[in-house]
């Protein structure tokens, strides 16, 4: 059997008397790993790009290198197995300092890839080195039966690179997710970022069909920031909406940029396996849980089934085989709508479980959130902790005990989510794109609010935040009510939010100056005061949360052609002969172009999630590469079949939708006419979007961003051609392309 699958260091560590990293009780917030300059060169450009660079994270990881040559940013990125540790607060976790060992695929050797910064107009060259071993049991013609790989899933060591949200070419060696980069090879990617590319928060991740979920949930993902320095200039006849970047106004009166923090949320679904490497059928067949070994024969339902039990990582002994935390069995570790809720694992922030970030009161900061998980909803809340007499040490020491479900009650007690404790999040960008106005995402029950900050896998959210006074605050993933969760006992229901609130991080506010009164006014007045150079109407806009002059997209004109809208109907069709994971009635075939459209035209799309049988309807997450889309409307389909928009004439959620705890309409409340690249598609809703296939021709994909669904077939190829009326499928001269 493959010796590279064995983890020598665990046993070496045991032998060496467990000389594992000592950690303080409080785990400090760490910024994402940064690129290391290649060679001694340090240019002004490089320094500017590395604006957010702070000392490397505490753990030593290989990281990746960067060199800048004029407008060319050269990055060398290696996907490799990386050894690291992650905090596990489970009371019975046997590892020293509760640090579980990990052996996971990652970009650059940390738990997430390095932050890659670029400017519009740059050429980003990424030499992707696939350092994963060639010996890949998931890529055999007959993979081990204990893996129970669904059709299309496998070849976990075959990779590629997707720049999620970037408006770049999908072809050749650019954002081409149809490529297979084989183990022990490398590939020179080149992304030409257009001069008119909006600034914003994007990300990159592995996207090879069949290995996407395993690789992303292991750590083959990182943040990609397009920095913007284009100031506002007045419109002209030739250029009615000149490109401008909101980055240029986010500074203090002295011109110092607002402090920014990146939060890369990962759901690393690691487990420790019990099979020795020489086991017949391979080592990745059964994993340790509190209810015994979990394997493909475990009953899928029932409270005592290992399939619904917390995962454990025992110390290995000679008679008690245990691997470090790995992600090698798709079926057991990823392929279930409820597994993330029951397995006890924590959503981490920049590779750290429940970090503590320390910031001063009254300081306006820009926080950039990226949901890099593969399956589960995060309902992000900032909550002021209520000092409990003699019992607020859990926040001070970050000493909440037990796994996620066990500590939930204590978290709820310390950080109750109430109208008077919620701290507003002022969203300025969704999926990286500056919105036309600042949205207050304080919470659904707060009258002035525009909804809650729900993040689905693939979403980004940029917010401005200010903490009014000293004390402890909680970054929460708020629990979803049962009606908004998948029910493993019946197989029905929507969404995959946690059954109990999870504490994602602790905010310790100390020093600075307290702020009283309305925080939105405080932020908007500060931006106004800091930008006297702006023309009066634009500057006044800042004071009212109006970002229209900065927003890269205002409104898309309706389609020129009178045609039926395009459809993306997501369904788990258990009656299908092939894979049940389908869009528009088919599962993914890399050799088929499912949809052909013409470049520089606009389409309306209707997105929906159904099921066959209809009770199997679950929500899915629509993502399209290359071009963003505008959310035009969200229609609720009532039980009697009536269709009703969730929005009133001002684009706010209607009163009868907001308190609707039975539906998930609240996830869409702040989205009316916003531009995004990823959107939740709830069953019993139609999501109407509009998109323009701007500039780029070529073949790319639409898919469900629940990435295990994507691997299992929930993806389609779309090809954008120069002129659909031309022969050869719109591509002109025959023979220019293989025929499908
Ligand atoms: Cu899906």
XYZ file of C-alpha atoms and ligand atoms in Angstrom:
741
model
C 0.000 0.000 0.000
C 1.039 3.566 -0.557
C 3.463 4.592 2.134
C 2.861 8.252 1.449
C -0.596 7.768 2.916
C 0.902 6.855 6.269
C 1.602 9.631 8.614
C 5.035 9.101 10.036
C 5.164 12.257 12.121
C 2.341 11.334 14.471
C 4.166 8.277 15.632
C 7.455 10.108 15.697
C 5.811 12.743 17.839
C 4.529 10.140 20.260
C 7.977 8.638 20.461
C 9.530 12.025 21.104
C 7.308 12.521 24.133
C 4.747 14.604 22.327
C 6.842 17.646 21.644
C 3.867 19.327 20.107
C 3.287 23.058 19.878
C 2.363 24.652 23.154
C -0.585 26.970 22.851
C -1.915 29.590 25.156
C -5.542 29.264 26.179
C -6.422 32.260 24.075
C -5.854 31.633 20.413
C -4.988 34.910 18.756
C -6.702 35.899 15.540
C -4.286 35.375 12.660
C -4.399 37.084 9.293
C -4.398 34.791 6.257
C -0.985 33.530 5.147
C 0.757 35.971 2.850
C 2.950 35.492 -0.188
C 6.682 35.491 0.443
C 8.702 37.744 -1.871
C 10.811 35.599 -4.171
C 14.391 36.772 -3.891
C 15.624 40.028 -2.390
C 13.613 42.322 -4.682
C 11.228 44.636 -2.918
C 9.510 47.069 -5.178
C 7.053 49.792 -4.297
C 4.411 47.811 -6.173
C 5.115 44.712 -4.156
C 4.990 46.688 -0.929
C 1.678 48.231 -1.933
C 0.270 44.867 -2.877
C 1.311 43.424 0.442
C -0.597 46.191 2.232
C -2.364 43.760 4.488
C 0.704 41.654 5.053
C 1.406 41.019 8.677
C 3.843 38.629 10.274
C 3.372 35.072 9.107
C 0.941 32.917 11.032
C 2.346 31.194 14.066
C 2.551 27.829 12.396
C 5.390 27.365 9.980
C 4.060 26.523 6.557
C 5.787 26.534 3.229
C 3.655 29.359 1.821
C 3.964 30.550 -1.743
C 6.170 33.114 -3.412
C 5.507 36.293 -5.334
C 7.628 38.436 -7.619
C 6.380 41.574 -9.325
C 7.671 42.753 -12.674
C 5.841 45.907 -13.696
C 2.249 44.858 -14.185
C 2.982 41.153 -13.999
C 2.447 39.435 -10.666
C 4.245 36.077 -10.617
C 3.055 33.620 -7.989
C 4.328 30.118 -7.396
C 1.698 28.009 -5.676
C 2.093 24.392 -4.694
C -0.749 22.035 -3.874
C 0.656 19.550 -1.418
C -0.045 17.487 1.636
C 0.560 19.679 4.659
C 0.954 18.758 8.309
C -0.534 21.087 10.862
C -2.615 21.200 14.034
C -6.048 22.550 14.792
C -7.721 23.282 18.102
C -10.471 20.898 19.179
C -12.262 21.934 22.401
C -14.028 18.568 22.821
C -13.635 17.683 26.501
C -12.361 14.185 25.752
C -9.944 15.195 23.011
C -6.747 13.384 24.034
C -4.216 15.481 22.133
C -1.909 17.802 24.085
C -3.406 21.284 24.321
C -6.402 19.924 22.391
C -4.462 20.324 19.151
C -5.549 17.627 16.692
C -2.946 16.687 14.073
C -3.924 17.224 10.438
C -2.585 15.850 7.186
C -4.522 17.649 4.474
C -4.183 18.800 0.897
C -3.556 22.527 0.737
C -2.220 25.323 -1.429
C 1.091 26.431 -0.004
C 1.204 24.161 3.034
C -0.913 26.213 5.454
C -4.544 25.428 6.265
C -5.515 27.886 3.537
C -3.707 29.312 0.541
C -1.908 32.664 0.738
C -3.733 35.933 0.141
C -3.084 36.957 -3.474
C -3.422 40.710 -4.123
C -3.583 42.265 -7.596
C -4.591 45.534 -9.250
C -6.929 45.939 -12.222
C -4.892 45.718 -15.405
C -2.373 43.330 -13.870
C -1.450 40.005 -15.369
C -1.501 37.355 -12.678
C 0.720 34.406 -13.498
C 0.368 31.423 -11.211
C 2.687 28.510 -11.639
C 0.586 25.772 -10.066
C 2.715 22.867 -8.925
C 0.778 19.701 -8.184
C 2.966 18.039 -5.588
C 0.327 15.462 -4.590
C 1.339 11.796 -4.981
C 0.600 9.915 -8.197
C -0.539 6.938 -6.167
C -4.230 7.869 -5.787
C -6.627 5.040 -4.881
C -9.608 7.265 -5.756
C -8.359 7.408 -9.360
C -8.209 3.656 -9.953
C -10.615 2.106 -12.485
C -12.081 0.192 -9.532
C -11.608 2.283 -6.400
C -11.773 0.496 -3.023
C -15.357 -0.453 -2.150
C -15.018 1.135 1.309
C -14.902 4.534 -0.390
C -18.290 4.039 -2.102
C -17.427 6.782 -4.561
C -20.514 8.135 -6.355
C -20.334 8.337 -10.170
C -17.977 11.107 -11.285
C -16.326 11.510 -7.894
C -12.641 10.631 -7.498
C -9.079 11.448 -8.585
C -8.618 13.611 -5.495
C -4.987 14.299 -6.444
C -5.908 15.710 -9.861
C -6.465 19.434 -9.534
C -6.801 22.816 -11.204
C -7.352 26.441 -10.202
C -10.490 28.599 -10.330
C -10.510 32.340 -9.662
C -13.986 32.633 -8.145
C -15.741 35.855 -9.130
C -13.009 37.250 -11.370
C -14.090 38.600 -14.739
C -11.363 36.927 -16.805
C -11.169 34.566 -19.756
C -12.415 31.032 -19.064
C -10.248 29.547 -21.803
C -6.728 28.254 -22.412
C -4.502 28.707 -19.380
C -6.792 31.295 -17.751
C -9.811 30.512 -15.495
C -10.327 27.173 -17.220
C -11.836 24.635 -14.837
C -12.022 21.937 -17.517
C -8.279 21.351 -17.111
C -6.811 18.349 -15.317
C -3.468 19.107 -13.688
C -2.103 15.679 -12.892
C -0.091 14.767 -9.794
C 3.613 15.572 -10.022
C 3.134 18.020 -12.887
C 2.879 21.789 -13.047
C 0.961 24.285 -15.122
C 1.501 27.995 -15.893
C -1.793 29.832 -15.430
C -2.123 33.390 -16.714
C -5.041 35.607 -15.758
C -5.303 38.925 -17.603
C -7.295 41.104 -15.259
C -8.938 43.803 -17.344
C -8.272 47.493 -16.649
C -11.962 47.987 -15.894
C -12.170 45.110 -13.399
C -13.949 46.114 -10.194
C -11.920 46.113 -7.003
C -13.141 43.671 -4.384
C -12.903 40.482 -2.383
C -12.623 37.319 -4.467
C -11.126 33.907 -3.841
C -9.470 31.005 -5.588
C -9.934 27.299 -5.120
C -9.490 23.859 -6.639
C -12.262 23.068 -9.140
C -11.494 19.798 -10.894
C -14.807 17.955 -11.293
C -14.783 14.973 -8.919
C -12.193 16.342 -6.484
C -13.489 19.863 -5.828
C -15.226 19.256 -2.506
C -12.439 17.130 -1.021
C -9.740 19.597 -2.054
C -11.585 22.763 -0.977
C -12.697 21.242 2.313
C -9.055 20.275 2.912
C -7.670 23.779 2.395
C -6.989 24.145 -1.336
C -8.490 27.640 -1.334
C -7.388 31.186 -0.577
C -8.339 34.857 -0.806
C -7.757 36.886 -3.961
C -8.107 40.636 -3.531
C -8.370 43.110 -6.354
C -7.192 46.368 -4.821
C -8.579 49.575 -6.213
C -6.981 53.025 -6.356
C -9.133 54.732 -8.970
C -10.713 57.866 -7.461
C -14.114 59.148 -8.429
C -14.158 61.244 -11.614
C -17.274 62.923 -12.969
C -19.122 61.208 -15.801
C -18.612 62.447 -19.323
C -20.522 61.928 -22.527
C -17.933 59.378 -23.671
C -17.768 57.635 -20.314
C -21.091 57.981 -18.481
C -19.991 55.787 -15.547
C -16.230 55.984 -15.057
C -14.667 53.219 -12.993
C -14.085 54.218 -9.397
C -13.145 52.225 -6.332
C -14.738 52.593 -2.938
C -11.298 51.724 -1.542
C -10.322 55.342 -2.261
C -12.803 56.729 0.282
C -12.280 54.175 3.044
C -9.707 56.132 4.989
C -9.498 58.436 7.969
C -9.222 62.242 7.697
C -5.407 61.928 7.533
C -5.679 59.600 4.530
C -4.728 56.434 6.385
C -6.722 53.477 4.986
C -9.288 51.925 7.306
C -7.929 48.904 9.122
C -9.026 45.807 7.253
C -9.399 42.247 8.462
C -9.918 39.132 6.402
C -12.067 36.286 7.714
C -11.690 33.104 5.681
C -14.295 30.680 7.005
C -13.405 27.043 6.417
C -15.213 23.856 7.271
C -12.290 21.448 7.368
C -14.082 18.098 7.551
C -11.131 16.117 8.893
C -11.541 12.699 10.506
C -9.203 10.104 11.956
C -9.330 6.649 10.378
C -8.814 3.327 12.109
C -7.597 1.159 9.251
C -3.885 0.420 9.042
C -2.361 1.332 5.685
C -1.930 -2.317 4.686
C -5.610 -3.115 5.287
C -7.250 -4.925 2.394
C -9.290 -2.295 0.572
C -7.114 0.577 1.770
C -6.855 2.652 4.906
C -9.752 5.081 4.450
C -12.682 2.789 5.226
C -13.820 3.578 8.729
C -13.339 6.544 10.987
C -13.434 7.022 14.735
C -16.610 8.408 16.316
C -18.061 8.514 19.824
C -20.513 5.800 18.709
C -17.859 3.491 17.319
C -16.548 3.095 13.815
C -18.355 4.864 11.007
C -18.192 3.186 7.608
C -20.347 2.874 4.510
C -22.416 0.142 6.204
C -23.423 2.369 9.147
C -27.168 3.086 9.155
C -27.703 6.651 7.860
C -30.304 7.604 10.479
C -30.827 7.066 14.169
C -29.323 8.809 17.187
C -26.956 5.968 18.052
C -25.633 5.442 14.542
C -21.964 6.347 14.045
C -23.208 8.201 10.951
C -24.759 10.805 13.262
C -22.064 10.882 15.898
C -19.281 13.254 16.852
C -15.950 12.315 15.268
C -12.970 11.640 17.510
C -9.213 11.488 17.097
C -7.654 9.047 19.571
C -3.951 8.916 20.290
C -2.570 6.095 18.175
C -1.005 3.110 19.892
C 0.371 -0.138 18.549
C -2.974 -1.898 19.044
C -5.143 1.089 18.375
C -4.522 2.376 14.909
C -5.486 5.992 14.255
C -4.449 8.323 11.485
C -4.165 12.074 11.921
C -7.078 14.154 10.690
C -7.451 13.551 6.968
C -10.070 14.056 4.278
C -9.995 10.955 2.095
C -13.503 9.459 2.156
C -15.968 11.649 0.247
C -18.958 9.463 1.080
C -18.411 9.435 4.847
C -16.969 12.894 5.372
C -18.818 15.179 2.979
C -21.755 13.581 1.242
C -24.603 14.221 3.677
C -26.829 17.230 4.262
C -26.473 16.998 8.046
C -22.936 15.689 8.620
C -21.369 19.068 9.411
C -23.892 19.593 12.173
C -23.316 16.245 13.846
C -19.573 15.663 13.372
C -18.633 18.223 16.037
C -16.098 20.067 13.906
C -15.800 23.855 14.099
C -15.936 26.391 11.310
C -12.457 27.941 11.538
C -11.326 31.507 10.849
C -8.041 31.766 8.934
C -7.189 28.269 10.145
C -7.865 28.978 13.827
C -10.809 27.674 15.852
C -12.448 30.422 17.931
C -9.704 33.047 17.651
C -9.744 36.232 19.714
C -9.303 39.485 17.812
C -8.418 42.593 19.815
C -9.430 45.985 18.450
C -10.048 49.479 19.867
C -13.497 50.936 20.483
C -14.728 53.500 18.036
C -12.412 52.429 15.205
C -14.170 51.890 11.892
C -12.821 48.744 10.265
C -13.446 47.001 6.970
C -14.048 43.309 7.488
C -13.959 41.024 4.494
C -15.764 37.707 4.974
C -15.245 34.743 2.634
C -17.311 31.572 3.050
C -14.892 28.899 1.870
C -16.862 25.974 3.282
C -18.383 23.463 0.917
C -21.868 22.746 2.191
C -23.239 24.634 5.193
C -24.916 27.982 5.798
C -23.371 30.573 8.108
C -25.743 33.124 9.627
C -23.178 35.654 10.767
C -23.968 37.795 13.788
C -21.967 40.191 15.953
C -23.315 40.131 19.493
C -22.363 42.124 22.555
C -21.660 39.724 25.410
C -23.681 40.309 28.542
C -21.252 40.325 31.459
C -22.244 37.420 33.672
C -21.408 37.954 37.328
C -18.278 35.946 37.997
C -18.661 33.849 34.888
C -17.337 35.842 31.968
C -14.040 33.981 32.047
C -15.040 31.746 29.165
C -14.796 34.713 26.820
C -11.685 36.147 28.483
C -9.826 32.845 28.381
C -11.575 31.445 25.356
C -12.313 28.426 27.475
C -15.695 27.266 26.270
C -15.744 23.563 26.996
C -16.924 20.747 24.861
C -17.669 20.275 21.230
C -19.828 22.656 19.247
C -23.135 21.216 20.417
C -22.001 20.855 24.046
C -20.792 24.435 24.423
C -23.758 25.950 22.604
C -25.803 26.615 25.734
C -22.938 28.444 27.419
C -22.342 30.452 24.252
C -26.026 31.341 24.097
C -25.898 32.398 27.741
C -22.834 34.637 27.271
C -23.775 35.970 23.843
C -27.563 36.143 23.629
C -28.735 37.406 20.274
C -31.209 40.158 21.139
C -32.180 43.420 19.444
C -30.247 45.259 22.179
C -27.091 43.113 21.900
C -26.763 42.823 18.115
C -24.001 44.967 16.614
C -24.917 46.179 13.130
C -22.926 45.075 10.126
C -22.869 47.731 7.409
C -22.456 45.833 4.170
C -20.719 47.724 1.371
C -20.100 44.847 -1.036
C -21.643 41.502 -1.808
C -19.573 38.826 -3.535
C -16.828 41.423 -3.761
C -18.855 43.954 -5.734
C -19.558 47.364 -4.213
C -23.305 47.825 -3.833
C -25.264 50.955 -4.690
C -25.961 51.628 -1.037
C -24.798 50.576 2.394
C -27.029 47.819 3.770
C -27.537 47.432 7.505
C -27.476 43.688 8.176
C -28.083 43.874 11.888
C -30.776 41.250 12.002
C -34.283 40.495 10.919
C -35.986 41.701 14.059
C -34.318 45.089 14.002
C -36.686 47.520 12.243
C -33.957 49.648 10.599
C -32.201 46.564 9.284
C -32.157 45.157 5.782
C -31.980 41.533 6.855
C -29.284 39.300 8.228
C -25.810 38.425 6.960
C -26.359 34.916 5.668
C -23.311 33.449 3.984
C -23.550 30.434 1.737
C -20.517 28.559 0.413
C -18.850 30.821 -2.152
C -20.342 34.094 -0.840
C -18.265 37.077 0.175
C -19.464 39.989 2.274
C -17.538 43.202 2.958
C -18.789 45.185 5.926
C -17.875 48.304 7.840
C -18.069 47.743 11.554
C -17.448 49.737 14.694
C -17.630 48.485 18.245
C -19.072 51.163 20.503
C -17.282 50.447 23.772
C -14.885 48.217 25.673
C -15.909 44.687 26.389
C -16.304 41.295 24.814
C -18.279 40.631 21.661
C -19.041 37.374 19.909
C -18.800 36.443 16.255
C -21.616 33.929 15.961
C -22.918 31.513 13.398
C -26.494 31.750 14.607
C -28.571 28.581 14.752
C -31.160 27.907 12.091
C -34.634 26.834 13.229
C -35.575 23.266 12.399
C -37.894 24.507 9.657
C -34.855 25.939 7.872
C -32.758 22.814 8.185
C -32.557 19.547 6.397
C -34.233 16.836 8.455
C -32.223 13.604 8.403
C -35.135 11.624 9.816
C -37.412 12.389 6.874
C -34.987 13.606 4.220
C -37.070 16.770 3.868
C -36.568 20.427 4.523
C -34.231 23.115 3.393
C -30.887 24.556 4.282
C -27.972 23.368 6.268
C -27.580 25.891 9.047
C -26.366 24.668 12.427
C -28.902 23.278 14.886
C -27.219 25.292 17.653
C -25.372 28.589 17.541
C -21.628 28.285 17.084
C -19.102 30.747 18.456
C -16.803 31.487 15.506
C -14.611 34.024 17.244
C -14.260 36.420 20.145
C -13.831 40.169 19.756
C -12.076 41.878 22.627
C -12.653 45.602 22.410
C -10.189 47.566 24.505
C -8.896 51.148 24.351
C -9.902 53.592 21.689
C -12.832 55.856 22.353
C -16.437 54.938 23.047
C -19.156 55.873 20.593
C -22.669 56.697 21.597
C -25.666 57.095 19.370
C -26.389 55.740 15.937
C -23.461 53.749 14.548
C -24.571 54.077 10.935
C -24.575 57.848 11.244
C -21.169 57.691 12.948
C -19.668 55.711 10.063
C -21.290 57.721 7.292
C -20.382 61.042 8.912
C -16.790 59.844 9.294
C -16.557 58.930 5.612
C -18.057 62.308 4.728
C -15.586 64.181 6.914
C -12.599 62.238 5.557
C -13.347 63.005 1.908
C -13.547 66.793 1.408
C -11.998 66.408 -2.061
C -15.153 64.849 -3.494
C -17.777 66.821 -5.431
C -20.612 67.823 -3.107
C -23.310 65.419 -4.371
C -20.954 62.434 -4.221
C -19.752 63.401 -0.786
C -23.317 63.937 0.416
C -24.076 60.442 -0.851
C -21.567 59.027 1.609
C -23.488 60.660 4.421
C -26.629 58.830 3.298
C -25.058 55.485 2.543
C -25.423 56.081 -1.199
C -22.577 54.376 -3.068
C -24.048 54.709 -6.548
C -21.125 56.783 -7.862
C -18.745 53.965 -6.863
C -20.795 50.905 -7.652
C -19.325 49.060 -10.632
C -22.779 47.884 -11.697
C -25.986 49.902 -11.416
C -28.599 48.074 -13.493
C -28.560 45.794 -16.499
C -30.774 46.642 -19.443
C -33.264 43.849 -20.172
C -32.402 41.282 -22.841
C -32.480 42.642 -26.374
C -34.152 39.469 -27.640
C -37.658 38.433 -26.734
C -37.154 34.864 -25.591
C -38.069 32.676 -22.705
C -35.636 33.060 -19.794
C -32.828 30.556 -19.399
C -33.475 27.955 -16.711
C -31.370 26.337 -14.055
C -33.515 23.788 -12.286
C -31.559 21.994 -9.565
C -32.950 18.628 -8.540
C -31.928 15.526 -6.696
C -33.715 13.022 -8.894
C -33.635 9.650 -7.195
C -35.591 8.162 -10.097
C -32.766 8.944 -12.536
C -30.815 6.100 -14.065
C -27.468 7.922 -13.747
C -26.406 10.324 -11.043
C -29.365 11.819 -9.166
C -27.583 15.198 -8.890
C -28.909 17.116 -11.868
C -29.498 20.519 -13.396
C -32.241 20.726 -16.024
C -32.673 16.962 -15.897
C -29.094 15.931 -16.617
C -25.989 15.329 -14.581
C -22.592 16.635 -15.624
C -20.888 15.316 -18.727
C -17.611 17.092 -19.454
C -17.990 16.225 -23.140
C -21.328 17.979 -23.616
C -22.021 21.685 -24.060
C -25.425 22.099 -22.416
C -26.075 25.759 -23.188
C -24.722 27.970 -25.986
C -25.168 31.738 -25.792
C -23.755 34.701 -27.692
C -21.152 37.057 -26.302
C -22.170 40.622 -25.378
C -25.829 39.711 -25.009
C -28.010 39.675 -21.913
C -30.213 36.881 -20.591
C -32.778 36.535 -17.870
C -32.550 33.315 -15.883
C -34.981 31.568 -13.567
C -33.353 29.482 -10.866
C -35.255 26.885 -8.912
C -34.751 23.845 -6.731
C -37.097 20.918 -7.058
C -36.826 17.208 -6.358
C -38.011 13.872 -7.586
C -39.913 12.772 -5.565
C -40.938 16.317 -4.745
C -40.359 15.702 -1.015
C -36.671 15.341 -1.858
C -36.478 19.039 -2.753
C -33.567 20.688 -0.993
C -32.061 24.112 -1.563
C -29.020 24.438 -3.796
C -26.584 27.242 -4.547
C -26.270 28.682 -8.055
C -22.854 29.876 -9.196
C -21.824 30.970 -12.671
C -18.256 31.671 -13.678
C -16.835 34.747 -15.461
C -19.777 37.218 -15.226
C -21.783 38.409 -12.222
C -25.565 38.626 -12.318
C -28.186 41.030 -11.018
C -30.872 39.775 -8.651
C -34.091 40.937 -10.315
C -36.750 39.330 -8.128
C -37.404 36.496 -5.716
C -40.824 34.870 -5.983
C -42.339 32.834 -3.189
C -44.500 29.941 -4.382
C -47.235 29.555 -1.791
C -48.699 26.139 -0.938
C -51.775 26.878 -3.116
C -49.494 27.641 -6.073
C -49.855 31.443 -5.906
C -46.687 33.335 -6.759
C -45.745 36.372 -4.713
C -42.642 38.584 -4.830
C -40.920 38.843 -1.471
C -40.103 42.509 -2.196
C -42.244 45.613 -1.913
C -41.998 48.452 -4.431
C -38.910 49.846 -2.637
C -37.068 46.536 -2.781
C -37.496 45.759 0.897
C -38.856 42.469 2.111
C -42.614 42.671 2.525
C -43.883 42.632 6.083
C -45.520 39.249 5.752
C -42.241 37.686 4.593
C -39.940 39.010 7.304
C -41.488 37.155 10.240
C -41.973 34.040 8.136
C -39.980 31.530 10.109
C -41.184 28.801 7.785
C -39.333 30.168 4.806
C -35.849 31.305 3.967
C -36.962 34.457 2.196
C -35.075 36.489 4.760
C -31.824 35.358 3.129
C -32.763 37.475 0.122
C -33.966 40.614 1.924
C -30.888 42.741 1.196
C -30.345 41.437 -2.321
C -32.859 43.318 -4.451
C -31.019 44.497 -7.592
C -27.618 43.683 -6.125
C -24.936 42.021 -8.242
C -23.422 38.723 -7.150
C -21.868 35.576 -8.548
C -23.386 33.023 -6.165
C -26.921 32.766 -4.783
C -28.946 30.439 -2.608
C -31.836 28.744 -4.435
C -34.501 27.728 -1.968
C -37.146 25.194 -2.865
C -40.578 26.798 -3.277
C -39.010 29.965 -4.671
C -38.131 31.274 -8.117
C -34.982 33.366 -8.117
C -34.950 35.668 -11.129
C -31.573 36.963 -12.232
C -30.155 38.812 -15.239
C -26.642 38.482 -16.611
C -24.616 39.783 -19.514
C -22.014 37.577 -21.187
C -19.541 40.374 -21.358
C -16.334 40.297 -23.390
C -15.216 36.669 -23.043
C -15.965 33.719 -25.307
C -15.252 30.126 -24.374
C -16.600 27.254 -22.366
C -17.186 27.432 -18.643
C -19.621 26.131 -16.042
C -22.646 26.823 -13.915
C -23.006 24.604 -10.876
C -24.247 24.075 -7.373
C -21.774 25.565 -4.890
C -22.588 22.849 -2.411
C -19.408 21.330 -3.731
C -20.173 17.686 -3.015
C -23.319 18.187 -5.138
C -21.151 19.636 -7.898
C -18.780 16.675 -7.823
C -21.755 14.317 -7.915
C -23.046 15.890 -11.130
C -24.807 19.181 -10.386
C -22.956 21.145 -13.061
C -23.478 22.181 -16.694
C -21.189 23.471 -19.416
C -22.099 26.791 -20.991
C -20.336 27.992 -24.109
C -20.230 31.635 -25.125
C -19.701 32.083 -28.852
C -18.983 35.137 -31.027
C -22.101 34.898 -33.195
C -24.784 32.303 -32.584
C -26.071 32.661 -36.164
C -22.780 31.452 -37.617
C -22.156 27.818 -38.572
C -20.375 25.384 -36.289
C -22.353 26.338 -33.211
C -21.616 30.029 -33.574
C -17.877 29.591 -33.800
C -17.589 30.248 -37.540
C -15.176 28.210 -39.602
C -15.755 24.490 -39.272
C -12.861 22.584 -37.868
C -11.953 25.354 -35.419
C -13.235 23.233 -32.592
C -14.051 19.624 -31.975
C -17.706 18.790 -32.499
C -19.673 17.621 -29.513
Cu -26.799 21.450 -4.574
